[in-house]
PDB file of C-alpha atoms in Angstrom:
ATOM      1  CA  ASN V   1      20.189 -13.183  13.159  1.00  0.00           C
ATOM      2  CA  GLY V   2      17.616 -15.079  11.123  1.00  0.00           C
ATOM      3  CA  GLY V   3      17.177 -12.532   8.450  1.00  0.00           C
ATOM      4  CA  ILE V   4      17.831 -12.059   4.849  1.00  0.00           C
ATOM      5  CA  ALA V   5      18.598  -8.943   2.727  1.00  0.00           C
ATOM      6  CA  PHE V   6      19.955  -7.530  -0.477  1.00  0.00           C
ATOM      7  CA  VAL V   7      23.391  -6.318   0.501  1.00  0.00           C
ATOM      8  CA  ASN V   8      25.304  -5.788  -2.657  1.00  0.00           C
ATOM      9  CA  SER V   9      23.320  -5.768  -5.895  1.00  0.00           C
ATOM     10  CA  PRO V  10      24.825  -4.889  -9.356  1.00  0.00           C
ATOM     11  CA  CYS V  11      21.676  -3.055 -10.311  1.00  0.00           C
ATOM     12  CA  PRO V  12      21.999   0.667 -11.220  1.00  0.00           C
ATOM     13  CA  ASP V  13      19.879   2.248  -8.387  1.00  0.00           C
ATOM     14  CA  HIS V  14      20.428  -0.159  -5.474  1.00  0.00           C
ATOM     15  CA  LEU V  15      16.783   0.356  -4.241  1.00  0.00           C
ATOM     16  CA  CYS V  16      16.560  -3.313  -3.200  1.00  0.00           C
ATOM     17  CA  GLU V  17      19.299  -2.725  -0.580  1.00  0.00           C
ATOM     18  CA  GLY V  18      17.246  -0.139   1.010  1.00  0.00           C
ATOM     19  CA  PHE V  19      14.634  -2.555   2.225  1.00  0.00           C
ATOM     20  CA  GLY V  20      16.961  -3.702   4.965  1.00  0.00           C
ATOM     21  CA  ILE V  21      16.760  -7.072   6.641  1.00  0.00           C
ATOM     22  CA  LEU V  22      13.559  -9.082   6.112  1.00  0.00           C
ATOM     23  CA  GLN V  23      12.662 -11.242   9.229  1.00  0.00           C
ATOM     24  CA  ASN V  24       8.940 -11.566   9.528  1.00  0.00           C
ATOM     25  CA  ALA V  25       6.326 -13.555   7.629  1.00  0.00           C
ATOM     26  CA  GLY V  26       5.124 -11.396   4.757  1.00  0.00           C
ATOM     27  CA  ASP V  27       8.182  -9.157   4.600  1.00  0.00           C
ATOM     28  CA  TRP V  28       9.443  -8.952   1.048  1.00  0.00           C
ATOM     29  CA  ALA V  29      11.656  -7.063  -1.277  1.00  0.00           C
ATOM     30  CA  ALA V  30      12.476  -7.189  -5.080  1.00  0.00           C
ATOM     31  CA  CYS V  31      15.228  -6.213  -7.313  1.00  0.00           C
ATOM     32  CA  MET V  32      13.341  -5.603 -10.438  1.00  0.00           C
ATOM     33  CA  PRO V  33      16.335  -5.004 -12.918  1.00  0.00           C
ATOM     34  CA  ALA V  34      17.595  -8.482 -11.804  1.00  0.00           C
ATOM     35  CA  ARG V  35      14.097  -9.982 -11.778  1.00  0.00           C
ATOM     36  CA  THR V  36      14.710 -11.352  -8.322  1.00  0.00           C
ATOM     37  CA  SER V  37      12.388 -11.149  -5.282  1.00  0.00           C
ATOM     38  CA  ILE V  38      12.472 -12.380  -1.673  1.00  0.00           C
ATOM     39  CA  THR V  39       9.611 -13.236   0.507  1.00  0.00           C
ATOM     40  CA  ILE V  40       9.504 -14.372   4.113  1.00  0.00           C
ATOM     41  CA  GLU V  41       7.021 -17.260   4.419  1.00  0.00           C
ATOM     42  CA  GLU V  42       5.545 -18.823   7.570  1.00  0.00           C
ATOM     43  CA  THR V  43       7.168 -22.246   8.288  1.00  0.00           C
ATOM     44  CA  LYS V  44       4.516 -23.681  10.636  1.00  0.00           C
ATOM     45  CA  GLY V  45       1.340 -24.425   8.974  1.00  0.00           C
ATOM     46  CA  VAL V  46      -0.083 -22.401   6.065  1.00  0.00           C
ATOM     47  CA  THR V  47       0.350 -18.612   6.337  1.00  0.00           C
ATOM     48  CA  MET V  48      -2.486 -16.346   5.386  1.00  0.00           C
ATOM     49  CA  ASN V  49      -0.116 -13.415   4.915  1.00  0.00           C
ATOM     50  CA  PRO V  50       0.203 -12.477   1.339  1.00  0.00           C
ATOM     51  CA  THR V  51       3.408 -13.188  -0.490  1.00  0.00           C
ATOM     52  CA  PHE V  52       4.495 -12.001  -3.880  1.00  0.00           C
ATOM     53  CA  LYS V  53       6.593 -13.591  -6.663  1.00  0.00           C
ATOM     54  CA  GLN V  54       7.993 -11.658  -9.654  1.00  0.00           C
ATOM     55  CA  VAL V  55       6.880 -12.984 -12.902  1.00  0.00           C
ATOM     56  CA  THR V  56       9.841 -14.065 -15.035  1.00  0.00           C
ATOM     57  CA  LYS V  57       9.137 -17.468 -16.535  1.00  0.00           C
ATOM     58  CA  THR V  58       6.649 -18.553 -19.176  1.00  0.00           C
ATOM     59  CA  ARG V  59       4.527 -20.677 -16.956  1.00  0.00           C
ATOM     60  CA  TYR V  60       3.993 -17.782 -14.587  1.00  0.00           C
ATOM     61  CA  VAL V  61       3.078 -15.484 -17.602  1.00  0.00           C
ATOM     62  CA  GLN V  62       0.388 -17.976 -18.455  1.00  0.00           C
ATOM     63  CA  LEU V  63      -0.869 -18.064 -14.839  1.00  0.00           C
ATOM     64  CA  VAL V  64      -1.270 -14.243 -14.943  1.00  0.00           C
ATOM     65  CA  SER V  65      -3.470 -14.660 -18.065  1.00  0.00           C
ATOM     66  CA  GLU V  66      -5.462 -17.481 -16.511  1.00  0.00           C
ATOM     67  CA  LEU V  67      -6.099 -15.353 -13.409  1.00  0.00           C
ATOM     68  CA  ALA V  68      -7.167 -12.441 -15.472  1.00  0.00           C
ATOM     69  CA  GLN V  69      -9.857 -14.574 -17.248  1.00  0.00           C
ATOM     70  CA  GLU V  70     -11.316 -15.393 -13.783  1.00  0.00           C
ATOM     71  CA  ILE V  71     -10.891 -12.144 -11.947  1.00  0.00           C
ATOM     72  CA  PHE V  72     -12.031  -9.828 -14.836  1.00  0.00           C
ATOM     73  CA  VAL V  73     -15.444 -11.512 -14.688  1.00  0.00           C
ATOM     74  CA  GLN V  74     -15.595 -11.270 -10.984  1.00  0.00           C
ATOM     75  CA  HIS V  75     -14.356  -7.689 -10.965  1.00  0.00           C
ATOM     76  CA  TYR V  76     -16.274  -5.998 -13.828  1.00  0.00           C
ATOM     77  CA  THR V  77     -19.742  -6.995 -12.693  1.00  0.00           C
ATOM     78  CA  LYS V  78     -21.388  -3.943 -14.390  1.00  0.00           C
ATOM     79  CA  LEU V  79     -20.250  -5.452 -17.774  1.00  0.00           C
ATOM     80  CA  THR V  80     -21.498  -8.721 -19.241  1.00  0.00           C
ATOM     81  CA  PRO V  81     -19.199 -11.750 -18.617  1.00  0.00           C
ATOM     82  CA  LYS V  82     -18.619 -11.916 -22.389  1.00  0.00           C
ATOM     83  CA  VAL V  83     -17.242  -8.284 -22.369  1.00  0.00           C
ATOM     84  CA  ALA V  84     -15.233  -8.811 -19.274  1.00  0.00           C
ATOM     85  CA  ALA V  85     -13.614 -11.864 -20.757  1.00  0.00           C
ATOM     86  CA  ALA V  86     -12.958 -10.060 -24.039  1.00  0.00           C
ATOM     87  CA  LEU V  87     -11.128  -7.349 -21.947  1.00  0.00           C
ATOM     88  CA  ALA V  88      -8.992 -10.159 -20.371  1.00  0.00           C
ATOM     89  CA  ASP V  89      -8.201 -11.586 -23.833  1.00  0.00           C
ATOM     90  CA  LYS V  90      -7.157  -8.047 -25.137  1.00  0.00           C
ATOM     91  CA  TYR V  91      -5.242  -6.548 -22.328  1.00  0.00           C
ATOM     92  CA  GLN V  92      -3.904  -9.538 -20.348  1.00  0.00           C
ATOM     93  CA  SER V  93      -3.044 -12.257 -22.981  1.00  0.00           C
ATOM     94  CA  ASP V  94       0.117 -14.173 -22.263  1.00  0.00           C
ATOM     95  CA  ILE V  95       1.664 -12.621 -25.360  1.00  0.00           C
ATOM     96  CA  LEU V  96       0.967  -9.014 -24.411  1.00  0.00           C
ATOM     97  CA  THR V  97       2.017  -9.747 -20.734  1.00  0.00           C
ATOM     98  CA  ASP V  98       5.349 -11.406 -22.018  1.00  0.00           C
ATOM     99  CA  ASP V  99       5.994  -8.389 -24.243  1.00  0.00           C
ATOM    100  CA  GLU V 100       5.423  -5.999 -21.385  1.00  0.00           C
ATOM    101  CA  ILE V 101       7.740  -7.831 -19.013  1.00  0.00           C
ATOM    102  CA  HIS V 102      10.566  -8.053 -21.691  1.00  0.00           C
ATOM    103  CA  SER V 103      10.221  -4.312 -22.363  1.00  0.00           C
ATOM    104  CA  GLY V 104      12.226  -3.970 -19.129  1.00  0.00           C
ATOM    105  CA  VAL V 105       9.887  -1.242 -17.953  1.00  0.00           C
ATOM    106  CA  ILE V 106       6.731  -3.131 -16.591  1.00  0.00           C
ATOM    107  CA  ASN V 107       7.242  -5.724 -13.718  1.00  0.00           C
ATOM    108  CA  TYR V 108       4.545  -8.167 -12.928  1.00  0.00           C
ATOM    109  CA  PHE V 109       4.051  -9.971  -9.550  1.00  0.00           C
ATOM    110  CA  LEU V 110       1.875 -12.819  -8.566  1.00  0.00           C
ATOM    111  CA  ILE V 111       0.067 -12.707  -5.289  1.00  0.00           C
ATOM    112  CA  TYR V 112      -0.140 -15.809  -3.125  1.00  0.00           C
ATOM    113  CA  LEU V 113      -2.044 -16.837   0.127  1.00  0.00           C
ATOM    114  CA  GLY V 114      -0.189 -19.770   1.231  1.00  0.00           C
ATOM    115  CA  THR V 115       0.429 -21.763  -1.931  1.00  0.00           C
ATOM    116  CA  GLU V 116      -2.546 -20.561  -3.839  1.00  0.00           C
ATOM    117  CA  PRO V 117      -2.225 -17.715  -6.397  1.00  0.00           C
ATOM    118  CA  VAL V 118      -5.003 -15.236  -5.692  1.00  0.00           C
ATOM    119  CA  GLY V 119      -4.149 -12.362  -7.957  1.00  0.00           C
ATOM    120  CA  TYR V 120      -1.367 -10.243  -9.525  1.00  0.00           C
ATOM    121  CA  PHE V 121      -0.167  -6.577  -9.880  1.00  0.00           C
ATOM    122  CA  ALA V 122       2.177  -4.690 -12.122  1.00  0.00           C
ATOM    123  CA  LEU V 123       4.400  -1.639 -11.759  1.00  0.00           C
ATOM    124  CA  ASP V 124       5.131   0.533 -14.742  1.00  0.00           C
ATOM    125  CA  LEU V 125       8.404   2.306 -14.313  1.00  0.00           C
ATOM    126  CA  GLY V 126       8.183   4.167 -17.695  1.00  0.00           C
ATOM    127  CA  PRO V 127       6.561   7.491 -16.732  1.00  0.00           C
ATOM    128  CA  ALA V 128       9.091  10.209 -15.899  1.00  0.00           C
ATOM    129  CA  GLY V 129       9.057  11.128 -12.301  1.00  0.00           C
ATOM    130  CA  ALA V 130       6.174   8.793 -11.566  1.00  0.00           C
ATOM    131  CA  MET V 131       5.266   5.153 -11.174  1.00  0.00           C
ATOM    132  CA  CYS V 132       2.007   3.539 -12.290  1.00  0.00           C
ATOM    133  CA  LEU V 133       0.354   0.773 -10.452  1.00  0.00           C
ATOM    134  CA  SER V 134      -0.813  -0.370 -13.897  1.00  0.00           C
ATOM    135  CA  ARG V 135      -2.504  -3.693 -12.715  1.00  0.00           C
ATOM    136  CA  LEU V 136      -3.938  -4.716  -9.377  1.00  0.00           C
ATOM    137  CA  PHE V 137      -6.409  -7.645  -9.624  1.00  0.00           C
ATOM    138  CA  ILE V 138      -7.227  -9.993  -6.723  1.00  0.00           C
ATOM    139  CA  LYS V 139      -9.772 -12.871  -6.491  1.00  0.00           C
ATOM    140  CA  GLU V 140     -13.012 -12.043  -4.856  1.00  0.00           C
ATOM    141  CA  LYS V 141     -12.438 -14.508  -1.937  1.00  0.00           C
ATOM    142  CA  ALA V 142      -9.038 -12.826  -1.124  1.00  0.00           C
ATOM    143  CA  ARG V 143     -10.314  -9.242  -0.939  1.00  0.00           C
ATOM    144  CA  GLY V 144     -10.841  -7.355   2.223  1.00  0.00           C
ATOM    145  CA  GLN V 145      -7.621  -8.669   3.835  1.00  0.00           C
ATOM    146  CA  GLY V 146      -5.416  -5.561   3.376  1.00  0.00           C
ATOM    147  CA  ILE V 147      -3.602  -7.071   0.359  1.00  0.00           C
ATOM    148  CA  GLY V 148      -4.163  -4.085  -1.897  1.00  0.00           C
ATOM    149  CA  ARG V 149      -3.042  -1.689   0.676  1.00  0.00           C
ATOM    150  CA  SER V 150       0.129  -3.499   1.189  1.00  0.00           C
ATOM    151  CA  ILE V 151       0.852  -3.445  -2.486  1.00  0.00           C
ATOM    152  CA  VAL V 152       0.154   0.341  -2.733  1.00  0.00           C
ATOM    153  CA  ALA V 153       2.472   0.966   0.342  1.00  0.00           C
ATOM    154  CA  TYR V 154       5.296  -1.056  -1.333  1.00  0.00           C
ATOM    155  CA  ALA V 155       4.856   0.803  -4.723  1.00  0.00           C
ATOM    156  CA  GLN V 156       5.009   4.164  -2.941  1.00  0.00           C
ATOM    157  CA  LYS V 157       8.128   3.183  -1.058  1.00  0.00           C
ATOM    158  CA  LEU V 158       9.739   2.004  -4.255  1.00  0.00           C
ATOM    159  CA  ALA V 159       8.758   5.184  -6.079  1.00  0.00           C
ATOM    160  CA  GLU V 160      10.028   7.443  -3.327  1.00  0.00           C
ATOM    161  CA  GLY V 161      13.358   5.513  -3.075  1.00  0.00           C
ATOM    162  CA  ASP V 162      13.810   5.983  -6.855  1.00  0.00           C
ATOM    163  CA  GLY V 163      13.324   9.759  -6.611  1.00  0.00           C
ATOM    164  CA  ARG V 164       9.828   9.756  -8.065  1.00  0.00           C
ATOM    165  CA  SER V 165       7.179  12.083  -6.734  1.00  0.00           C
ATOM    166  CA  ARG V 166       3.873  10.516  -8.078  1.00  0.00           C
ATOM    167  CA  LEU V 167       2.188   7.190  -7.919  1.00  0.00           C
ATOM    168  CA  TYR V 168      -1.076   6.712  -9.828  1.00  0.00           C
ATOM    169  CA  LEU V 169      -3.431   4.222 -11.065  1.00  0.00           C
ATOM    170  CA  ARG V 170      -6.412   4.275 -13.489  1.00  0.00           C
ATOM    171  CA  ILE V 171      -9.930   3.008 -12.557  1.00  0.00           C
ATOM    172  CA  TRP V 172     -13.204   2.707 -14.468  1.00  0.00           C
ATOM    173  CA  ALA V 173     -15.362   5.594 -13.326  1.00  0.00           C
ATOM    174  CA  ARG V 174     -18.350   3.108 -12.600  1.00  0.00           C
ATOM    175  CA  ASP V 175     -16.281   0.715 -10.507  1.00  0.00           C
ATOM    176  CA  LEU V 176     -17.361   2.115  -7.111  1.00  0.00           C
ATOM    177  CA  LYS V 177     -15.519  -0.519  -5.098  1.00  0.00           C
ATOM    178  CA  ALA V 178     -12.201   0.338  -6.744  1.00  0.00           C
ATOM    179  CA  GLU V 179     -12.760   4.080  -6.248  1.00  0.00           C
ATOM    180  CA  GLY V 180     -13.430   3.428  -2.598  1.00  0.00           C
ATOM    181  CA  PHE V 181     -10.175   1.435  -2.400  1.00  0.00           C
ATOM    182  CA  ALA V 182      -8.264   4.343  -3.928  1.00  0.00           C
ATOM    183  CA  LYS V 183      -9.754   6.852  -1.431  1.00  0.00           C
ATOM    184  CA  LYS V 184      -8.860   4.478   1.530  1.00  0.00           C
ATOM    185  CA  CYS V 185      -5.216   4.470   0.195  1.00  0.00           C
ATOM    186  CA  ARG V 186      -5.359   8.367   0.034  1.00  0.00           C
ATOM    187  CA  PHE V 187      -5.186   8.693  -3.676  1.00  0.00           C
ATOM    188  CA  ARG V 188      -6.997  11.713  -5.103  1.00  0.00           C
ATOM    189  CA  LYS V 189      -8.991  12.005  -8.281  1.00  0.00           C
ATOM    190  CA  ALA V 190      -7.020  13.649 -11.109  1.00  0.00           C
ATOM    191  CA  GLU V 191      -9.012  13.305 -14.482  1.00  0.00           C
ATOM    192  CA  THR V 192     -11.500  11.260 -16.278  1.00  0.00           C
ATOM    193  CA  VAL V 193     -11.347  10.628 -20.026  1.00  0.00           C
ATOM    194  CA  PRO V 194     -13.431   8.451 -22.259  1.00  0.00           C
ATOM    195  CA  MET V 195     -11.446   5.392 -23.639  1.00  0.00           C
ATOM    196  CA  GLU V 196     -12.471   2.875 -26.287  1.00  0.00           C
ATOM    197  CA  VAL V 197     -11.416  -0.409 -24.654  1.00  0.00           C
ATOM    198  CA  LEU V 198     -13.153  -2.596 -27.305  1.00  0.00           C
ATOM    199  CA  PRO V 199     -14.696  -1.928 -30.662  1.00  0.00           C
ATOM    200  CA  GLY V 200     -18.065  -0.343 -29.759  1.00  0.00           C
ATOM    201  CA  THR V 201     -17.207  -0.277 -26.003  1.00  0.00           C
ATOM    202  CA  THR V 202     -16.125   3.015 -24.455  1.00  0.00           C
ATOM    203  CA  LEU V 203     -15.558   3.405 -20.637  1.00  0.00           C
ATOM    204  CA  ASP V 204     -14.769   6.602 -18.635  1.00  0.00           C
ATOM    205  CA  ILE V 205     -11.384   5.949 -17.010  1.00  0.00           C
ATOM    206  CA  THR V 206     -10.371   8.064 -14.046  1.00  0.00           C
ATOM    207  CA  THR V 207      -6.754   8.626 -13.023  1.00  0.00           C
ATOM    208  CA  TRP V 208      -6.229   8.543  -9.241  1.00  0.00           C
ATOM    209  CA  GLU V 209      -2.891   9.846  -7.914  1.00  0.00           C
ATOM    210  CA  LYS V 210      -0.698  10.332  -4.855  1.00  0.00           C
ATOM    211  CA  LEU V 211       1.817  13.044  -4.820  1.00  0.00           C
ATOM    212  CA  TRP V 212       4.545  14.072  -2.498  1.00  0.00           C
ATOM    213  CA  ARG V 213       7.260  16.719  -2.492  1.00  0.00           C
TER     214      ARG V 213
END
């Protein structure tokens, strides 16, 4: 009937099969153990619905690092561009990103509008009973289109399907736009702790969480 779905996956939890049939532009599902994702794209013209591609190849790992260099400077406007770039070098280098992917615990996805990569996100499956949205960075020009909210909704659906009862993310306490986003997505503030992110640079990092059950 013009749709596509995961129907019989060899992965241990079969979460991908629970997404059902994908039929509309922007619909997507992923089997993270198999490092396989499916996205329905518009065939007439260029769609402005976001699509997501799981990062599995070296060239996409490098793209994540390149995006980080650009987006960190746009995002952390209360830091100097030099400090923001240093954060990207330390926390989103291609070596670190590749190591995290091959750990089998953290899964990265690129975000596209049409054919243009506009950001990326990562899901950390390591915490017991919880899932961490450990990265969510979108280019300034692509913000305000509901992309972040759709990613949060997907992460929560995946966490619930895997029997987890908590989804959380961490935000710099002075990043008021990110805090506003967390509130819109119905996260609640849990705790704030100081973290030395670079030698001589300490930021207050707040954990925001959603709980169910």
